[in-house]
CSV table of C-alpha atoms in Angstrom, one decimal:
chain,number,residue,atom,x,y,z
F,1,MET,CA,-100.1,12.4,42.3
F,2,TYR,CA,-103.2,13.5,44.3
F,3,ASN,CA,-105.7,11.4,46.3
F,4,ILE,CA,-108.8,12.8,47.9
F,5,PHE,CA,-110.7,11.2,50.8
F,6,VAL,CA,-114.0,12.3,52.3
F,7,SER,CA,-115.5,11.5,55.7
F,8,VAL,CA,-118.8,12.7,57.3
F,9,LEU,CA,-118.9,12.9,61.1
F,10,GLU,CA,-121.5,14.0,63.6
F,11,VAL,CA,-120.9,15.2,67.1
F,12,TYR,CA,-124.1,14.1,68.7
F,13,ASN,CA,-124.8,14.2,72.5
F,14,LYS,CA,-121.1,14.4,73.3
F,15,HIS,CA,-120.3,11.4,71.1
F,16,ILE,CA,-118.8,11.1,67.6
F,17,ARG,CA,-120.8,9.2,65.0
F,18,ASP,CA,-119.6,8.1,61.6
F,19,LEU,CA,-122.4,9.0,59.3
F,20,LEU,CA,-121.0,6.8,56.5
F,21,ALA,CA,-121.0,3.6,58.6
F,22,THR,CA,-123.7,1.2,57.3
F,23,SER,CA,-124.1,-0.3,60.8
F,24,PRO,CA,-123.5,1.2,64.2
F,25,THR,CA,-120.2,0.2,65.8
F,26,LEU,CA,-120.1,-1.1,69.4
F,27,LYS,CA,-116.8,0.7,70.1
F,28,LYS,CA,-116.9,4.4,70.8
F,29,LEU,CA,-115.1,6.6,68.3
F,30,GLU,CA,-112.4,8.5,70.1
F,31,ILE,CA,-110.1,11.3,69.1
F,32,ARG,CA,-106.4,10.4,68.9
F,33,GLN,CA,-103.3,12.6,68.5
F,34,ALA,CA,-100.9,11.6,65.7
F,35,SER,CA,-97.5,13.2,65.0
F,36,LYS,CA,-96.9,16.9,65.6
F,37,GLY,CA,-100.3,17.7,67.0
F,38,VAL,CA,-102.4,16.3,64.2
F,39,HIS,CA,-105.7,14.8,65.5
F,40,HIS,CA,-107.7,12.0,63.9
F,41,VAL,CA,-110.4,9.5,64.6
F,42,PRO,CA,-109.3,5.9,64.1
F,43,ARG,CA,-111.6,3.4,62.2
F,44,ILE,CA,-113.6,6.2,60.6
F,45,ILE,CA,-114.6,5.6,57.0
F,46,GLU,CA,-112.6,7.6,54.4
F,47,ALA,CA,-114.3,7.4,51.0
F,48,LYS,CA,-112.0,8.0,48.1
F,49,VAL,CA,-113.4,10.3,45.5
F,50,LYS,CA,-112.3,11.6,42.1
F,51,ASN,CA,-114.4,14.6,41.4
F,52,ILE,CA,-117.0,17.1,42.9
F,53,LYS,CA,-119.9,14.7,42.2
F,54,GLY,CA,-118.2,12.1,44.3
F,55,VAL,CA,-117.9,14.6,47.2
F,56,TRP,CA,-121.5,15.6,46.9
F,57,ASP,CA,-122.7,12.0,46.8
F,58,VAL,CA,-120.8,11.2,50.0
F,59,LEU,CA,-122.2,14.4,51.7
F,60,GLN,CA,-125.7,13.4,50.7
F,61,ALA,CA,-125.3,9.9,52.1
F,62,GLY,CA,-124.0,11.3,55.4
F,63,SER,CA,-126.7,14.0,55.6
F,64,ASN,CA,-129.4,11.4,55.4
F,65,ALA,CA,-128.2,9.9,58.7
F,66,LYS,CA,-128.1,13.2,60.7
F,67,ALA,CA,-130.0,13.5,63.9
F,68,VAL,CA,-132.8,16.0,63.8
F,69,GLY,CA,-135.7,16.8,66.1
F,70,SER,CA,-138.6,19.2,66.5
F,71,ASN,CA,-139.4,21.8,69.2
F,72,ASN,CA,-141.7,24.8,69.6
F,73,VAL,CA,-139.3,27.0,67.6
F,74,ASN,CA,-138.0,24.8,64.8
F,75,GLU,CA,-139.8,21.7,63.3
F,76,HIS,CA,-136.6,20.3,61.8
F,77,SER,CA,-134.1,21.5,64.4
F,78,ILE,CA,-130.6,19.9,63.9
F,79,ARG,CA,-129.6,18.1,67.0
F,80,SER,CA,-125.9,17.6,66.2
F,81,HIS,CA,-122.9,19.2,64.6
F,82,CYS,CA,-122.4,17.8,61.2
F,83,MET,CA,-118.8,17.8,59.9
F,84,LEU,CA,-117.6,17.1,56.4
F,85,TYR,CA,-113.9,16.2,56.4
F,86,ILE,CA,-111.9,16.4,53.1
F,87,MET,CA,-108.3,15.1,53.1
F,88,VAL,CA,-106.0,15.7,50.0
F,89,LYS,CA,-102.8,13.7,49.9
F,90,ALA,CA,-100.2,14.8,47.4
F,91,ASN,CA,-97.3,12.5,46.6
F,92,ASN,CA,-94.3,14.0,44.8
F,93,LEU,CA,-93.1,11.2,42.6
F,94,ILE,CA,-89.7,12.9,42.1
F,95,ASN,CA,-88.4,13.5,45.6
F,96,GLY,CA,-90.9,11.2,47.5
F,97,GLU,CA,-92.4,14.1,49.6
F,98,CYS,CA,-95.9,13.5,50.9
F,99,THR,CA,-98.0,16.6,51.6
F,100,LYS,CA,-101.4,16.5,53.3
F,101,SER,CA,-104.1,19.2,53.4
F,102,LYS,CA,-107.5,19.0,55.0
F,103,LEU,CA,-110.7,21.0,54.9
F,104,TRP,CA,-113.4,21.0,57.6
F,105,LEU,CA,-116.9,22.1,56.6
F,106,VAL,CA,-118.9,22.2,59.8
F,107,ASP,CA,-122.7,22.7,60.0
F,108,LEU,CA,-123.1,23.8,63.6
F,109,ALA,CA,-126.3,22.9,65.4
F,110,SER,CA,-128.6,25.8,66.0
F,111,SER,CA,-128.2,27.7,69.3
F,112,GLU,CA,-131.7,27.8,70.7
F,113,ARG,CA,-132.8,29.3,74.1
F,114,LEU,CA,-134.3,26.6,76.3
F,115,ALA,CA,-137.0,29.0,77.5
F,116,LYS,CA,-138.3,29.3,74.0
F,117,THR,CA,-137.9,25.7,72.9
F,118,GLU,CA,-139.5,24.4,76.1
F,119,ALA,CA,-137.4,21.2,75.6
F,120,GLN,CA,-137.8,18.6,78.3
F,121,GLY,CA,-136.3,15.3,79.3
F,122,GLU,CA,-133.9,13.8,76.7
F,123,ARG,CA,-134.4,16.7,74.3
F,124,LEU,CA,-133.4,19.1,77.1
F,125,LYS,CA,-130.2,17.1,77.7
F,126,LYS,CA,-129.4,17.1,74.0
F,127,ALA,CA,-130.0,20.9,73.8
F,128,GLN,CA,-127.8,21.5,76.8
F,129,ASN,CA,-125.0,19.5,75.2
F,130,ILE,CA,-125.3,21.5,72.0
F,131,ASN,CA,-125.2,24.8,73.8
F,132,GLN,CA,-122.3,23.6,75.9
F,133,SER,CA,-120.2,22.7,72.8
F,134,LEU,CA,-121.1,26.0,71.2
F,135,SER,CA,-120.1,27.8,74.4
F,136,THR,CA,-116.8,25.9,74.4
F,137,LEU,CA,-116.3,27.0,70.8
F,138,ARG,CA,-116.9,30.6,71.8
F,139,ASP,CA,-114.4,30.3,74.6
F,140,VAL,CA,-111.8,28.8,72.3
F,141,ILE,CA,-112.3,31.6,69.8
F,142,SER,CA,-112.1,34.2,72.6
F,143,SER,CA,-108.9,32.7,73.9
F,144,LEU,CA,-107.4,32.6,70.4
F,145,ALA,CA,-108.4,36.3,69.8
F,146,THR,CA,-106.7,37.3,73.1
F,147,LYS,CA,-103.8,35.0,72.4
F,148,SER,CA,-104.3,33.2,75.7
F,149,SER,CA,-101.6,30.7,76.8
F,150,HIS,CA,-104.2,28.1,77.9
F,151,ILE,CA,-107.0,27.2,75.5
F,152,THR,CA,-109.6,24.6,76.5
F,153,TYR,CA,-109.8,22.6,73.3
F,154,ARG,CA,-110.6,19.3,75.1
F,155,ASN,CA,-113.7,20.6,76.8
F,156,SER,CA,-115.8,19.6,73.8
F,157,LYS,CA,-115.5,17.0,71.1
F,158,LEU,CA,-116.2,19.7,68.5
F,159,THR,CA,-113.2,21.9,69.5
F,160,HIS,CA,-111.0,18.8,70.1
F,161,LEU,CA,-111.6,17.7,66.5
F,162,LEU,CA,-110.9,21.2,65.2
F,163,GLN,CA,-107.9,21.8,67.4
F,164,ASP,CA,-105.2,21.4,64.7
F,165,SER,CA,-107.3,23.6,62.3
F,166,LEU,CA,-107.7,26.4,64.8
F,167,VAL,CA,-104.1,26.8,65.6
F,168,GLY,CA,-101.6,28.8,63.4
F,169,TYR,CA,-101.0,28.3,59.7
F,170,SER,CA,-104.7,27.6,58.9
F,171,LYS,CA,-107.5,29.5,57.3
F,172,LYS,CA,-111.1,30.0,58.6
F,173,LEU,CA,-114.4,31.2,57.1
F,174,VAL,CA,-117.7,31.6,59.0
F,175,PHE,CA,-121.1,31.7,57.3
F,176,LEU,CA,-124.1,32.7,59.5
F,177,GLN,CA,-127.7,31.9,59.0
F,178,ILE,CA,-129.8,34.3,61.1
F,179,SER,CA,-133.5,34.9,61.5
F,180,PRO,CA,-135.1,38.1,60.2
F,181,SER,CA,-137.8,37.9,63.0
F,182,GLU,CA,-137.7,40.5,65.8
F,183,GLN,CA,-138.4,37.8,68.4
F,184,ASP,CA,-135.1,36.1,67.5
F,185,VAL,CA,-133.0,39.3,67.9
F,186,GLY,CA,-131.2,37.9,70.9
F,187,GLU,CA,-130.0,34.8,69.0
F,188,THR,CA,-129.1,36.9,66.0
F,189,LEU,CA,-127.0,39.3,68.1
F,190,SER,CA,-125.3,36.4,69.8
F,191,SER,CA,-124.4,34.8,66.4
F,192,LEU,CA,-123.1,38.1,65.1
F,193,ASN,CA,-121.0,38.6,68.1
F,194,PHE,CA,-119.6,35.1,67.7
F,195,ALA,CA,-118.8,35.9,64.0
F,196,THR,CA,-117.0,39.1,65.1
F,197,ARG,CA,-114.8,37.2,67.5
F,198,VAL,CA,-113.9,34.6,64.8
F,199,GLN,CA,-113.0,37.5,62.5
F,200,GLY,CA,-110.7,38.9,65.1
F,201,VAL,CA,-108.7,35.7,65.4
F,202,GLU,CA,-105.3,35.7,63.5
F,203,LEU,CA,-104.2,32.2,62.7
F,204,GLY,CA,-101.2,33.2,60.5
F,205,PRO,CA,-100.5,32.3,56.9
F,206,ALA,CA,-101.2,28.9,55.6
F,207,LYS,CA,-98.3,26.5,55.9
F,208,LYS,CA,-97.5,23.3,54.0
F,209,HIS,CA,-97.7,20.3,56.2
F,210,THR,CA,-95.4,17.5,55.2
F,211,ASP,CA,-96.0,14.0,56.4
F,212,MET,CA,-92.6,12.8,57.6
F,213,GLY,CA,-93.9,9.3,58.2
F,214,GLU,CA,-94.9,9.0,54.6
F,215,ILE,CA,-91.6,10.5,53.5
F,216,GLN,CA,-89.8,7.9,55.6
F,217,LYS,CA,-91.8,5.2,54.0
F,218,LEU,CA,-91.2,6.5,50.6
F,219,LYS,CA,-87.5,6.9,51.3
F,220,LEU,CA,-87.4,3.2,52.4
F,221,MET,CA,-89.3,2.2,49.3
F,222,LEU,CA,-86.9,4.4,47.2
F,223,GLU,CA,-83.9,2.8,48.9
F,224,LYS,CA,-85.4,-0.7,48.4
F,225,THR,CA,-86.0,0.2,44.8
F,226,LYS,CA,-82.4,1.4,44.4
F,227,GLN,CA,-81.1,-1.8,45.9
F,228,GLU,CA,-83.3,-3.8,43.5
F,229,LEU,CA,-82.0,-1.7,40.6
F,230,ARG,CA,-78.4,-2.2,41.8
F,231,SER,CA,-79.1,-6.0,41.9
F,232,LYS,CA,-80.7,-5.9,38.5
F,233,ASP,CA,-77.8,-3.8,37.2
F,234,ASP,CA,-75.3,-6.4,38.6
F,235,ALA,CA,-77.4,-9.2,37.0
F,236,LEU,CA,-77.6,-7.2,33.8
F,237,GLN,CA,-73.8,-6.7,33.8
F,238,LYS,CA,-73.2,-10.4,34.3
F,239,LEU,CA,-75.7,-11.1,31.6
F,240,GLU,CA,-73.9,-8.6,29.3
F,241,GLU,CA,-70.5,-10.3,30.1
F,242,ASN,CA,-72.1,-13.7,29.3
F,243,VAL,CA,-73.4,-12.3,26.1
F,244,LEU,CA,-70.0,-10.8,25.3
F,245,ASN,CA,-68.3,-14.2,26.0
F,246,LEU,CA,-70.9,-15.9,23.8
F,247,LYS,CA,-70.3,-13.4,21.1
F,248,CYS,CA,-66.5,-14.0,21.3
F,249,LYS,CA,-67.1,-17.8,21.2
F,250,ALA,CA,-69.5,-17.3,18.3
F,251,LYS,CA,-67.0,-15.1,16.5
F,252,SER,CA,-64.3,-17.8,17.0
F,253,LYS,CA,-66.7,-20.5,15.8
F,254,ASP,CA,-67.6,-18.3,12.8
F,255,GLN,CA,-63.9,-17.9,12.0
F,256,LEU,CA,-63.4,-21.6,12.4
F,257,CYS,CA,-66.4,-22.2,10.1
F,258,LYS,CA,-64.9,-19.8,7.6
F,259,ASN,CA,-61.6,-21.6,7.7
F,260,GLN,CA,-63.3,-25.0,7.4
F,261,GLN,CA,-65.5,-23.6,4.6
F,262,GLY,CA,-62.3,-22.4,2.8
F,263,LYS,CA,-60.8,-25.9,3.1
F,264,VAL,CA,-64.0,-27.4,1.9
F,265,ASN,CA,-64.0,-25.0,-1.1
F,266,GLU,CA,-60.4,-25.9,-1.8
F,267,LEU,CA,-61.1,-29.6,-1.5
F,268,GLU,CA,-64.1,-29.1,-3.8
F,269,SER,CA,-61.9,-27.3,-6.2
F,270,GLN,CA,-59.4,-30.2,-6.1
F,271,LEU,CA,-62.1,-32.7,-6.4
F,272,GLU,CA,-63.5,-30.9,-9.4
F,273,SER,CA,-60.0,-30.8,-11.0
F,274,LYS,CA,-59.5,-34.5,-10.2
F,275,THR,CA,-63.0,-35.2,-11.6
F,276,GLU,CA,-62.0,-33.4,-14.8
F,277,LEU,CA,-58.7,-35.4,-14.9
F,278,CYS,CA,-60.6,-38.6,-14.3
F,279,LYS,CA,-63.0,-37.8,-17.2
F,280,LEU,CA,-60.0,-37.0,-19.4
F,281,LEU,CA,-58.3,-40.3,-18.4
F,282,GLU,CA,-61.5,-42.2,-19.0
F,283,LYS,CA,-61.7,-40.6,-22.4
F,284,GLN,CA,-58.1,-41.5,-23.2
F,285,LEU,CA,-58.6,-45.0,-21.8
F,286,LEU,CA,-61.6,-45.3,-24.0
F,287,GLN,CA,-59.6,-44.2,-27.0
F,288,HIS,CA,-56.8,-46.6,-26.0
F,289,SER,CA,-59.4,-49.3,-25.6
F,290,GLU,CA,-60.7,-48.7,-29.0
F,291,GLY,CA,-57.1,-48.7,-30.3
F,292,MET,CA,-56.4,-51.9,-28.4
F,293,GLN,CA,-59.4,-53.5,-30.0
F,294,GLY,CA,-58.0,-52.6,-33.5
F,295,GLU,CA,-54.5,-53.9,-32.5
F,296,ASP,CA,-56.1,-57.1,-31.1
F,297,GLU,CA,-57.8,-57.6,-34.4
F,298,ILE,CA,-54.5,-57.1,-36.3
F,299,CYS,CA,-52.7,-59.4,-33.9
F,300,SER,CA,-55.4,-62.0,-34.5
F,301,ASN,CA,-55.1,-61.7,-38.2
F,302,PHE,CA,-51.3,-61.8,-37.9
F,303,GLN,CA,-51.5,-64.9,-35.7
F,304,ARG,CA,-53.8,-66.5,-38.1
F,305,LYS,CA,-51.4,-65.8,-41.0
F,306,VAL,CA,-48.5,-67.1,-38.8
F,307,ASN,CA,-50.5,-70.2,-38.1
F,308,GLU,CA,-51.2,-70.6,-41.9
F,309,LEU,CA,-47.5,-70.1,-42.7
F,310,GLU,CA,-46.5,-72.6,-40.0
F,311,ASN,CA,-49.0,-75.1,-41.4
F,312,ARG,CA,-47.6,-74.6,-44.9
F,313,LEU,CA,-44.1,-74.8,-43.7
F,314,LYS,CA,-44.9,-78.1,-41.9
F,315,GLU,CA,-46.5,-79.4,-45.1
F,316,ARG,CA,-43.5,-78.3,-47.1
F,317,GLU,CA,-41.1,-79.9,-44.7
F,318,GLN,CA,-43.1,-83.1,-44.7
F,319,ALA,CA,-43.1,-83.1,-48.5
F,320,GLU,CA,-39.4,-82.3,-48.7
F,321,TYR,CA,-38.8,-85.0,-46.1
F,322,VAL,CA,-40.8,-87.5,-48.1
F,323,THR,CA,-39.0,-86.4,-51.3
F,324,GLN,CA,-35.6,-86.6,-49.7
F,325,HIS,CA,-36.5,-89.9,-48.2
F,326,LYS,CA,-37.5,-91.2,-51.5
F,327,VAL,CA,-34.3,-89.8,-53.1
F,328,SER,CA,-32.2,-91.2,-50.3
F,329,ALA,CA,-33.8,-94.6,-50.7
F,330,LYS,CA,-33.2,-94.4,-54.4
F,331,ASN,CA,-29.6,-93.4,-53.9
F,332,VAL,CA,-29.1,-96.1,-51.4
F,333,LYS,CA,-30.6,-98.6,-53.7
F,334,GLU,CA,-28.4,-97.4,-56.6
F,335,LEU,CA,-25.4,-97.4,-54.3
F,336,GLU,CA,-26.3,-100.9,-53.2
F,337,ASN,CA,-26.6,-101.9,-56.8
F,338,THR,CA,-23.3,-100.3,-57.7
F,339,LEU,CA,-21.6,-102.1,-54.9
F,340,LYS,CA,-23.2,-105.3,-55.9
F,341,GLY,CA,-21.9,-104.7,-59.4
F,342,ARG,CA,-18.4,-104.1,-58.2
F,343,THR,CA,-18.4,-107.2,-56.2
């Protein structure tokens, strides 16, 4: 993953100005040294861009705030060193490595002879500061070309800012804008000599710069993420165990439900059989009831006949009794008469 940041600075009258700042800051912008000789300016605006148009828009915004002035030689003479700073940060999402690369595009202020410009007062002071910073840059380039052990980077804000880009493992390119006029031949030769010195400086092959601080942060983030993953894995394992227990309980309950369902089916079968038996018994009972009704009727008829026979028998007994009584009375009377006759 890549992120690109752009800043626009100006070294003006020995001071550093942030050309992207909407309002001037009361505190001076100073150069600070970070880890392993990397120099930076705290509190400077770093605009994040996504494409070339974004870089161009930022450069245009900064260019509108540059300091310019006029003199006898140049109506729009640039009175400062304008510096476009591009930082590319690459984060390796696999191993957490953070790599930084930066590009300085420096528009140096023009080197103008004071005798020609006839600058005075404040303009003279500004011109002297510009020439001094350019002279320091020449000295630094000469020291680098001769591989001197002592290089005066801090004699100028310009060289101090460019210090980590002028040492080994960097690349440099110089573009000169010279005048075709014969009266400017001195400045032209001076510029060409400066370019020749720059060309003779060997900085060595470009080297990848890895931000160990960013790596440490990413390692800490990675370790924290691993711990969170371990915690989540433990929680997930417990959750899986709970799910497994619930599945076992559910399986036991399913088996119990199946057993209960089997018993219910058996009871339903028995109930169905008993229901059929009850229906059969009801049918038989109905048949017996119908049979009993016929028997009751027969019994009633038989009882009626018995009653009739009993009544007839009683009548006959009464008649026989009366008859016998009459016969007995007659016999008694005859016997009495017989006895009377004998007497």
